[in-house]
Amino acid sequence: MELITLGTAAGPAIRGPEGGIASAVVIGDVFYLVDFGLGVTRAAHAAGLRGNRFRAGFLSHLHSDHIGELPGFLLWNWGPPVDGFTEPVTLIGPGADPGRGHGGCGLAGTRQLVAGLLDAFSYDLHIREADEARPSMADLLRVEELTPDRIADAEAQPFPVYEDDRVRVTAVLVDHPPVFPAFGFRFDSDHGSITFSGDTAESVALSRLAVGTDILVHEAVNLGFYAAAGFDAAFVNHQRISHTTPAGAGRVAEAAGAKQLVLSHLAGVAEPDYWETEAAGTFSGSVQVARSGDRFPVRDSRSAAIGPV
């Protein structure tokens, strides 16, 4: 089991060389993706990940920097001519909720997002299916929405979202106002576990999801960067209430008893030492500051995975 941080930058602003947020979980000869930020298509190819090994993709929430390159990844990894997927793959993400955040009638959830993608690229899809003997992409995409109705009242409790012969995936609601719903995900296999925060303020629910995890991949924000650069007060406040400082990420990892903390989705500019030092001040385990293309093997193998409690 291995984590590959395909891209580690927050967005949608481009403030450095790192790719947009996207991560791969590799288990044996298959892989799963969490978020589809800018550059994920090329980054996955560079990492040796071909579409014929792709099983499922997970969208933590519907901000553009997490879903913007979903169309490119699917179109560049579909069908035999590109060693792409020819069997059904699963895409799991939020449904739009009209009752909270900035939800409202007519706003797209994951299902409508994918339907719109298929419609927008229908010319290309039709031509390639007819001219290149590719399978119907529409028939290969299995879209599942995580809706408030499905979550019911257990907002702070992990709940199952996906399982196959390699992995069990659970999720929890995290705090990313005004976005709702937004999720963290945990992957458990026979080789260990990897947990992703998604975008979130410091979250007790995430600590519960990540209990005992081998690797916690957590976002981090440098609030001082935005304040010093003269950003509007409302924007700085959004960063403060919707994201987590590296020290906060350390506290979440410590509360969960995580074995390793990997900082990714880095918002604002800072030297690597800043992120690591701040997180290490509140977390007693190993801290790594991820770069695009970094690989983190899960070293704590076990005969049976232990899920969240």
PDB file of N, CA, C and O in Angstrom, residues 92-154:
ATOM      1  N   ILE A  92     -17.215   8.745  -6.551  1.00  0.00           N
ATOM      2  CA  ILE A  92     -17.999   9.023  -5.353  1.00  0.00           C
ATOM      3  C   ILE A  92     -17.732  10.447  -4.902  1.00  0.00           C
ATOM      4  O   ILE A  92     -16.573  10.861  -4.759  1.00  0.00           O
ATOM      5  N   GLY A  93     -18.794  11.210  -4.686  1.00  0.00           N
ATOM      6  CA  GLY A  93     -18.623  12.583  -4.240  1.00  0.00           C
ATOM      7  C   GLY A  93     -19.909  13.144  -3.675  1.00  0.00           C
ATOM      8  O   GLY A  93     -20.945  12.467  -3.607  1.00  0.00           O
ATOM      9  N   PRO A  94     -19.883  14.410  -3.262  1.00  0.00           N
ATOM     10  CA  PRO A  94     -21.032  15.007  -2.594  1.00  0.00           C
ATOM     11  C   PRO A  94     -22.211  15.225  -3.530  1.00  0.00           C
ATOM     12  O   PRO A  94     -22.061  15.492  -4.722  1.00  0.00           O
ATOM     13  N   GLY A  95     -23.393  15.124  -2.968  1.00  0.00           N
ATOM     14  CA  GLY A  95     -24.574  15.642  -3.618  1.00  0.00           C
ATOM     15  C   GLY A  95     -24.775  17.084  -3.190  1.00  0.00           C
ATOM     16  O   GLY A  95     -24.345  17.489  -2.104  1.00  0.00           O
ATOM     17  N   ALA A  96     -25.380  17.881  -4.045  1.00  0.00           N
ATOM     18  CA  ALA A  96     -25.660  19.276  -3.694  1.00  0.00           C
ATOM     19  C   ALA A  96     -26.813  19.311  -2.704  1.00  0.00           C
ATOM     20  O   ALA A  96     -27.832  18.662  -2.896  1.00  0.00           O
ATOM     21  N   ASP A  97     -26.657  20.077  -1.628  1.00  0.00           N
ATOM     22  CA  ASP A  97     -27.679  20.164  -0.599  1.00  0.00           C
ATOM     23  C   ASP A  97     -28.265  21.567  -0.567  1.00  0.00           C
ATOM     24  O   ASP A  97     -27.534  22.536  -0.356  1.00  0.00           O
ATOM     25  N   PRO A  98     -29.582  21.709  -0.784  1.00  0.00           N
ATOM     26  CA  PRO A  98     -30.170  23.042  -0.830  1.00  0.00           C
ATOM     27  C   PRO A  98     -30.377  23.673   0.531  1.00  0.00           C
ATOM     28  O   PRO A  98     -30.739  24.842   0.615  1.00  0.00           O
ATOM     29  N   GLY A  99     -30.153  22.932   1.594  1.00  0.00           N
ATOM     30  CA  GLY A  99     -30.517  23.449   2.900  1.00  0.00           C
ATOM     31  C   GLY A  99     -29.411  24.105   3.690  1.00  0.00           C
ATOM     32  O   GLY A  99     -29.667  24.740   4.708  1.00  0.00           O
ATOM     33  N   ARG A 100     -28.152  23.969   3.254  1.00  0.00           N
ATOM     34  CA  ARG A 100     -27.049  24.490   4.046  1.00  0.00           C
ATOM     35  C   ARG A 100     -26.002  25.107   3.135  1.00  0.00           C
ATOM     36  O   ARG A 100     -26.008  24.946   1.929  1.00  0.00           O
ATOM     37  N   GLY A 101     -25.055  25.813   3.736  1.00  0.00           N
ATOM     38  CA  GLY A 101     -23.973  26.411   2.977  1.00  0.00           C
ATOM     39  C   GLY A 101     -24.519  27.303   1.883  1.00  0.00           C
ATOM     40  O   GLY A 101     -25.448  28.063   2.077  1.00  0.00           O
ATOM     41  N   HIS A 102     -23.934  27.234   0.700  1.00  0.00           N
ATOM     42  CA  HIS A 102     -24.404  27.983  -0.453  1.00  0.00           C
ATOM     43  C   HIS A 102     -25.146  27.086  -1.422  1.00  0.00           C
ATOM     44  O   HIS A 102     -25.189  27.351  -2.617  1.00  0.00           O
ATOM     45  N   GLY A 103     -25.750  25.993  -0.894  1.00  0.00           N
ATOM     46  CA  GLY A 103     -26.526  25.119  -1.746  1.00  0.00           C
ATOM     47  C   GLY A 103     -27.793  25.809  -2.206  1.00  0.00           C
ATOM     48  O   GLY A 103     -28.217  26.825  -1.683  1.00  0.00           O
ATOM     49  N   GLY A 104     -28.437  25.228  -3.215  1.00  0.00           N
ATOM     50  CA  GLY A 104     -29.663  25.809  -3.716  1.00  0.00           C
ATOM     51  C   GLY A 104     -30.179  25.016  -4.890  1.00  0.00           C
ATOM     52  O   GLY A 104     -29.467  24.204  -5.471  1.00  0.00           O
ATOM     53  N   CYS A 105     -31.441  25.243  -5.240  1.00  0.00           N
ATOM     54  CA  CYS A 105     -32.038  24.526  -6.358  1.00  0.00           C
ATOM     55  C   CYS A 105     -31.238  24.792  -7.634  1.00  0.00           C
ATOM     56  O   CYS A 105     -30.895  25.927  -7.943  1.00  0.00           O
ATOM     57  N   GLY A 106     -30.970  23.743  -8.363  1.00  0.00           N
ATOM     58  CA  GLY A 106     -30.276  23.878  -9.631  1.00  0.00           C
ATOM     59  C   GLY A 106     -28.775  23.764  -9.553  1.00  0.00           C
ATOM     60  O   GLY A 106     -28.118  23.690 -10.588  1.00  0.00           O
ATOM     61  N   LEU A 107     -28.195  23.748  -8.344  1.00  0.00           N
ATOM     62  CA  LEU A 107     -26.744  23.580  -8.242  1.00  0.00           C
ATOM     63  C   LEU A 107     -26.397  22.101  -8.396  1.00  0.00           C
ATOM     64  O   LEU A 107     -27.098  21.226  -7.910  1.00  0.00           O
ATOM     65  N   ALA A 108     -25.277  21.838  -9.056  1.00  0.00           N
ATOM     66  CA  ALA A 108     -24.926  20.468  -9.415  1.00  0.00           C
ATOM     67  C   ALA A 108     -24.208  19.754  -8.290  1.00  0.00           C
ATOM     68  O   ALA A 108     -23.301  20.306  -7.656  1.00  0.00           O
ATOM     69  N   GLY A 109     -24.613  18.515  -8.035  1.00  0.00           N
ATOM     70  CA  GLY A 109     -23.824  17.594  -7.242  1.00  0.00           C
ATOM     71  C   GLY A 109     -22.950  16.756  -8.152  1.00  0.00           C
ATOM     72  O   GLY A 109     -22.807  17.030  -9.354  1.00  0.00           O
ATOM     73  N   THR A 110     -22.367  15.697  -7.605  1.00  0.00           N
ATOM     74  CA  THR A 110     -21.431  14.878  -8.371  1.00  0.00           C
ATOM     75  C   THR A 110     -22.105  14.218  -9.572  1.00  0.00           C
ATOM     76  O   THR A 110     -21.536  14.145 -10.664  1.00  0.00           O
ATOM     77  N   ARG A 111     -23.323  13.743  -9.389  1.00  0.00           N
ATOM     78  CA  ARG A 111     -24.010  13.061 -10.490  1.00  0.00           C
ATOM     79  C   ARG A 111     -24.234  14.015 -11.667  1.00  0.00           C
ATOM     80  O   ARG A 111     -23.978  13.672 -12.822  1.00  0.00           O
ATOM     81  N   GLN A 112     -24.693  15.241 -11.364  1.00  0.00           N
ATOM     82  CA  GLN A 112     -24.918  16.205 -12.433  1.00  0.00           C
ATOM     83  C   GLN A 112     -23.603  16.692 -13.029  1.00  0.00           C
ATOM     84  O   GLN A 112     -23.514  16.972 -14.231  1.00  0.00           O
ATOM     85  N   LEU A 113     -22.572  16.779 -12.202  1.00  0.00           N
ATOM     86  CA  LEU A 113     -21.249  17.146 -12.698  1.00  0.00           C
ATOM     87  C   LEU A 113     -20.791  16.167 -13.775  1.00  0.00           C
ATOM     88  O   LEU A 113     -20.333  16.566 -14.856  1.00  0.00           O
ATOM     89  N   VAL A 114     -20.904  14.877 -13.500  1.00  0.00           N
ATOM     90  CA  VAL A 114     -20.458  13.863 -14.460  1.00  0.00           C
ATOM     91  C   VAL A 114     -21.372  13.842 -15.677  1.00  0.00           C
ATOM     92  O   VAL A 114     -20.905  13.702 -16.818  1.00  0.00           O
ATOM     93  N   ALA A 115     -22.677  13.989 -15.475  1.00  0.00           N
ATOM     94  CA  ALA A 115     -23.589  14.041 -16.608  1.00  0.00           C
ATOM     95  C   ALA A 115     -23.263  15.222 -17.518  1.00  0.00           C
ATOM     96  O   ALA A 115     -23.298  15.107 -18.752  1.00  0.00           O
ATOM     97  N   GLY A 116     -22.932  16.362 -16.918  1.00  0.00           N
ATOM     98  CA  GLY A 116     -22.552  17.521 -17.708  1.00  0.00           C
ATOM     99  C   GLY A 116     -21.268  17.302 -18.474  1.00  0.00           C
ATOM    100  O   GLY A 116     -21.119  17.766 -19.617  1.00  0.00           O
ATOM    101  N   LEU A 117     -20.335  16.596 -17.858  1.00  0.00           N
ATOM    102  CA  LEU A 117     -19.077  16.258 -18.529  1.00  0.00           C
ATOM    103  C   LEU A 117     -19.357  15.414 -19.768  1.00  0.00           C
ATOM    104  O   LEU A 117     -18.824  15.674 -20.862  1.00  0.00           O
ATOM    105  N   LEU A 118     -20.197  14.394 -19.606  1.00  0.00           N
ATOM    106  CA  LEU A 118     -20.514  13.525 -20.739  1.00  0.00           C
ATOM    107  C   LEU A 118     -21.217  14.299 -21.843  1.00  0.00           C
ATOM    108  O   LEU A 118     -20.978  14.057 -23.039  1.00  0.00           O
ATOM    109  N   ASP A 119     -22.068  15.240 -21.467  1.00  0.00           N
ATOM    110  CA  ASP A 119     -22.759  16.046 -22.459  1.00  0.00           C
ATOM    111  C   ASP A 119     -21.801  16.999 -23.165  1.00  0.00           C
ATOM    112  O   ASP A 119     -21.816  17.132 -24.395  1.00  0.00           O
ATOM    113  N   ALA A 120     -20.947  17.671 -22.379  1.00  0.00           N
ATOM    114  CA  ALA A 120     -20.035  18.662 -22.953  1.00  0.00           C
ATOM    115  C   ALA A 120     -19.048  18.044 -23.930  1.00  0.00           C
ATOM    116  O   ALA A 120     -18.665  18.670 -24.926  1.00  0.00           O
ATOM    117  N   PHE A 121     -18.632  16.806 -23.668  1.00  0.00           N
ATOM    118  CA  PHE A 121     -17.650  16.139 -24.518  1.00  0.00           C
ATOM    119  C   PHE A 121     -18.295  15.083 -25.413  1.00  0.00           C
ATOM    120  O   PHE A 121     -17.607  14.179 -25.906  1.00  0.00           O
ATOM    121  N   SER A 122     -19.602  15.194 -25.648  1.00  0.00           N
ATOM    122  CA  SER A 122     -20.317  14.154 -26.398  1.00  0.00           C
ATOM    123  C   SER A 122     -19.787  14.000 -27.819  1.00  0.00           C
ATOM    124  O   SER A 122     -19.761  12.890 -28.361  1.00  0.00           O
ATOM    125  N   TYR A 123     -19.368  15.093 -28.445  1.00  0.00           N
ATOM    126  CA  TYR A 123     -18.831  14.991 -29.817  1.00  0.00           C
ATOM    127  C   TYR A 123     -17.588  14.106 -29.818  1.00  0.00           C
ATOM    128  O   TYR A 123     -17.478  13.154 -30.600  1.00  0.00           O
ATOM    129  N   ASP A 124     -16.629  14.423 -28.942  1.00  0.00           N
ATOM    130  CA  ASP A 124     -15.393  13.649 -28.876  1.00  0.00           C
ATOM    131  C   ASP A 124     -15.676  12.207 -28.492  1.00  0.00           C
ATOM    132  O   ASP A 124     -15.120  11.269 -29.093  1.00  0.00           O
ATOM    133  N   LEU A 125     -16.540  12.000 -27.506  1.00  0.00           N
ATOM    134  CA  LEU A 125     -16.843  10.646 -27.055  1.00  0.00           C
ATOM    135  C   LEU A 125     -17.460   9.824 -28.185  1.00  0.00           C
ATOM    136  O   LEU A 125     -17.069   8.670 -28.413  1.00  0.00           O
ATOM    137  N   HIS A 126     -18.412  10.391 -28.882  1.00  0.00           N
ATOM    138  CA  HIS A 126     -19.077   9.668 -29.967  1.00  0.00           C
ATOM    139  C   HIS A 126     -18.086   9.301 -31.071  1.00  0.00           C
ATOM    140  O   HIS A 126     -18.071   8.158 -31.561  1.00  0.00           O
ATOM    141  N   ILE A 127     -17.255  10.267 -31.462  1.00  0.00           N
ATOM    142  CA  ILE A 127     -16.289  10.014 -32.526  1.00  0.00           C
ATOM    143  C   ILE A 127     -15.333   8.894 -32.134  1.00  0.00           C
ATOM    144  O   ILE A 127     -15.051   7.971 -32.918  1.00  0.00           O
ATOM    145  N   ARG A 128     -14.822   8.946 -30.937  1.00  0.00           N
ATOM    146  CA  ARG A 128     -13.826   7.939 -30.526  1.00  0.00           C
ATOM    147  C   ARG A 128     -14.462   6.561 -30.325  1.00  0.00           C
ATOM    148  O   ARG A 128     -13.822   5.538 -30.589  1.00  0.00           O
ATOM    149  N   GLU A 129     -15.687   6.537 -29.822  1.00  0.00           N
ATOM    150  CA  GLU A 129     -16.361   5.250 -29.685  1.00  0.00           C
ATOM    151  C   GLU A 129     -16.583   4.607 -31.057  1.00  0.00           C
ATOM    152  O   GLU A 129     -16.406   3.390 -31.222  1.00  0.00           O
ATOM    153  N   ALA A 130     -16.928   5.428 -32.061  1.00  0.00           N
ATOM    154  CA  ALA A 130     -17.196   4.892 -33.394  1.00  0.00           C
ATOM    155  C   ALA A 130     -15.923   4.650 -34.193  1.00  0.00           C
ATOM    156  O   ALA A 130     -15.786   3.634 -34.890  1.00  0.00           O
ATOM    157  N   ASP A 131     -14.954   5.570 -34.081  1.00  0.00           N
ATOM    158  CA  ASP A 131     -13.778   5.552 -34.950  1.00  0.00           C
ATOM    159  C   ASP A 131     -12.634   4.728 -34.376  1.00  0.00           C
ATOM    160  O   ASP A 131     -11.794   4.221 -35.124  1.00  0.00           O
ATOM    161  N   GLU A 132     -12.591   4.592 -33.041  1.00  0.00           N
ATOM    162  CA  GLU A 132     -11.466   3.927 -32.392  1.00  0.00           C
ATOM    163  C   GLU A 132     -11.889   2.692 -31.612  1.00  0.00           C
ATOM    164  O   GLU A 132     -11.080   2.131 -30.859  1.00  0.00           O
ATOM    165  N   ALA A 133     -13.143   2.296 -31.761  1.00  0.00           N
ATOM    166  CA  ALA A 133     -13.684   1.100 -31.099  1.00  0.00           C
ATOM    167  C   ALA A 133     -13.511   1.165 -29.582  1.00  0.00           C
ATOM    168  O   ALA A 133     -13.222   0.165 -28.934  1.00  0.00           O
ATOM    169  N   ARG A 134     -13.698   2.379 -29.046  1.00  0.00           N
ATOM    170  CA  ARG A 134     -13.626   2.494 -27.582  1.00  0.00           C
ATOM    171  C   ARG A 134     -14.988   2.152 -26.977  1.00  0.00           C
ATOM    172  O   ARG A 134     -16.033   2.384 -27.586  1.00  0.00           O
ATOM    173  N   PRO A 135     -14.987   1.632 -25.744  1.00  0.00           N
ATOM    174  CA  PRO A 135     -16.273   1.352 -25.086  1.00  0.00           C
ATOM    175  C   PRO A 135     -16.973   2.650 -24.722  1.00  0.00           C
ATOM    176  O   PRO A 135     -16.349   3.707 -24.625  1.00  0.00           O
ATOM    177  N   SER A 136     -18.263   2.579 -24.522  1.00  0.00           N
ATOM    178  CA  SER A 136     -19.038   3.758 -24.134  1.00  0.00           C
ATOM    179  C   SER A 136     -18.606   4.231 -22.749  1.00  0.00           C
ATOM    180  O   SER A 136     -18.723   3.482 -21.765  1.00  0.00           O
ATOM    181  N   MET A 137     -18.092   5.471 -22.671  1.00  0.00           N
ATOM    182  CA  MET A 137     -17.704   5.982 -21.365  1.00  0.00           C
ATOM    183  C   MET A 137     -18.905   6.073 -20.428  1.00  0.00           C
ATOM    184  O   MET A 137     -18.794   5.769 -19.235  1.00  0.00           O
ATOM    185  N   ALA A 138     -20.055   6.473 -20.952  1.00  0.00           N
ATOM    186  CA  ALA A 138     -21.240   6.597 -20.107  1.00  0.00           C
ATOM    187  C   ALA A 138     -21.580   5.277 -19.424  1.00  0.00           C
ATOM    188  O   ALA A 138     -22.053   5.259 -18.282  1.00  0.00           O
ATOM    189  N   ASP A 139     -21.329   4.164 -20.109  1.00  0.00           N
ATOM    190  CA  ASP A 139     -21.630   2.855 -19.533  1.00  0.00           C
ATOM    191  C   ASP A 139     -20.598   2.410 -18.510  1.00  0.00           C
ATOM    192  O   ASP A 139     -20.837   1.448 -17.766  1.00  0.00           O
ATOM    193  N   LEU A 140     -19.449   3.090 -18.478  1.00  0.00           N
ATOM    194  CA  LEU A 140     -18.361   2.663 -17.586  1.00  0.00           C
ATOM    195  C   LEU A 140     -18.286   3.462 -16.289  1.00  0.00           C
ATOM    196  O   LEU A 140     -17.555   3.068 -15.379  1.00  0.00           O
ATOM    197  N   LEU A 141     -19.008   4.570 -16.189  1.00  0.00           N
ATOM    198  CA  LEU A 141     -18.915   5.416 -15.005  1.00  0.00           C
ATOM    199  C   LEU A 141     -20.055   5.114 -14.042  1.00  0.00           C
ATOM    200  O   LEU A 141     -21.232   5.275 -14.374  1.00  0.00           O
ATOM    201  N   ARG A 142     -19.714   4.675 -12.853  1.00  0.00           N
ATOM    202  CA  ARG A 142     -20.678   4.404 -11.795  1.00  0.00           C
ATOM    203  C   ARG A 142     -20.582   5.542 -10.781  1.00  0.00           C
ATOM    204  O   ARG A 142     -19.620   5.622 -10.021  1.00  0.00           O
ATOM    205  N   VAL A 143     -21.552   6.426 -10.776  1.00  0.00           N
ATOM    206  CA  VAL A 143     -21.501   7.618  -9.936  1.00  0.00           C
ATOM    207  C   VAL A 143     -22.373   7.414  -8.700  1.00  0.00           C
ATOM    208  O   VAL A 143     -23.542   7.023  -8.806  1.00  0.00           O
ATOM    209  N   GLU A 144     -21.799   7.676  -7.537  1.00  0.00           N
ATOM    210  CA  GLU A 144     -22.529   7.583  -6.280  1.00  0.00           C
ATOM    211  C   GLU A 144     -22.390   8.898  -5.529  1.00  0.00           C
ATOM    212  O   GLU A 144     -21.282   9.413  -5.372  1.00  0.00           O
ATOM    213  N   GLU A 145     -23.509   9.427  -5.074  1.00  0.00           N
ATOM    214  CA  GLU A 145     -23.500  10.678  -4.325  1.00  0.00           C
ATOM    215  C   GLU A 145     -23.646  10.418  -2.834  1.00  0.00           C
ATOM    216  O   GLU A 145     -24.436   9.562  -2.409  1.00  0.00           O
ATOM    217  N   LEU A 146     -22.879  11.168  -2.067  1.00  0.00           N
ATOM    218  CA  LEU A 146     -23.001  11.159  -0.612  1.00  0.00           C
ATOM    219  C   LEU A 146     -23.891  12.339  -0.245  1.00  0.00           C
ATOM    220  O   LEU A 146     -23.495  13.491  -0.354  1.00  0.00           O
ATOM    221  N   THR A 147     -25.106  12.043   0.165  1.00  0.00           N
ATOM    222  CA  THR A 147     -26.095  13.075   0.426  1.00  0.00           C
ATOM    223  C   THR A 147     -26.397  13.168   1.913  1.00  0.00           C
ATOM    224  O   THR A 147     -26.179  12.215   2.673  1.00  0.00           O
ATOM    225  N   PRO A 148     -26.938  14.296   2.356  1.00  0.00           N
ATOM    226  CA  PRO A 148     -27.335  14.409   3.763  1.00  0.00           C
ATOM    227  C   PRO A 148     -28.316  13.327   4.189  1.00  0.00           C
ATOM    228  O   PRO A 148     -28.265  12.848   5.326  1.00  0.00           O
ATOM    229  N   ASP A 149     -29.211  12.897   3.292  1.00  0.00           N
ATOM    230  CA  ASP A 149     -30.142  11.834   3.645  1.00  0.00           C
ATOM    231  C   ASP A 149     -29.409  10.538   3.966  1.00  0.00           C
ATOM    232  O   ASP A 149     -29.789   9.799   4.873  1.00  0.00           O
ATOM    233  N   ARG A 150     -28.361  10.274   3.211  1.00  0.00           N
ATOM    234  CA  ARG A 150     -27.596   9.048   3.458  1.00  0.00           C
ATOM    235  C   ARG A 150     -26.815   9.139   4.762  1.00  0.00           C
ATOM    236  O   ARG A 150     -26.688   8.186   5.508  1.00  0.00           O
ATOM    237  N   ILE A 151     -26.318  10.343   5.049  1.00  0.00           N
ATOM    238  CA  ILE A 151     -25.527  10.532   6.260  1.00  0.00           C
ATOM    239  C   ILE A 151     -26.422  10.478   7.499  1.00  0.00           C
ATOM    240  O   ILE A 151     -25.994  10.106   8.590  1.00  0.00           O
ATOM    241  N   ALA A 152     -27.693  10.843   7.335  1.00  0.00           N
ATOM    242  CA  ALA A 152     -28.669  10.873   8.423  1.00  0.00           C
ATOM    243  C   ALA A 152     -28.182  11.811   9.526  1.00  0.00           C
ATOM    244  O   ALA A 152     -27.667  12.887   9.255  1.00  0.00           O
ATOM    245  N   ASP A 153     -28.341  11.404  10.758  1.00  0.00           N
ATOM    246  CA  ASP A 153     -28.006  12.302  11.866  1.00  0.00           C
ATOM    247  C   ASP A 153     -26.606  12.064  12.426  1.00  0.00           C
ATOM    248  O   ASP A 153     -26.173  12.768  13.331  1.00  0.00           O
ATOM    249  N   ALA A 154     -25.919  11.062  11.914  1.00  0.00           N
ATOM    250  CA  ALA A 154     -24.606  10.698  12.476  1.00  0.00           C
ATOM    251  C   ALA A 154     -23.508  11.530  11.827  1.00  0.00           C
ATOM    252  O   ALA A 154     -22.563  11.011  11.249  1.00  0.00           O
TER     253      ALA A 154
END
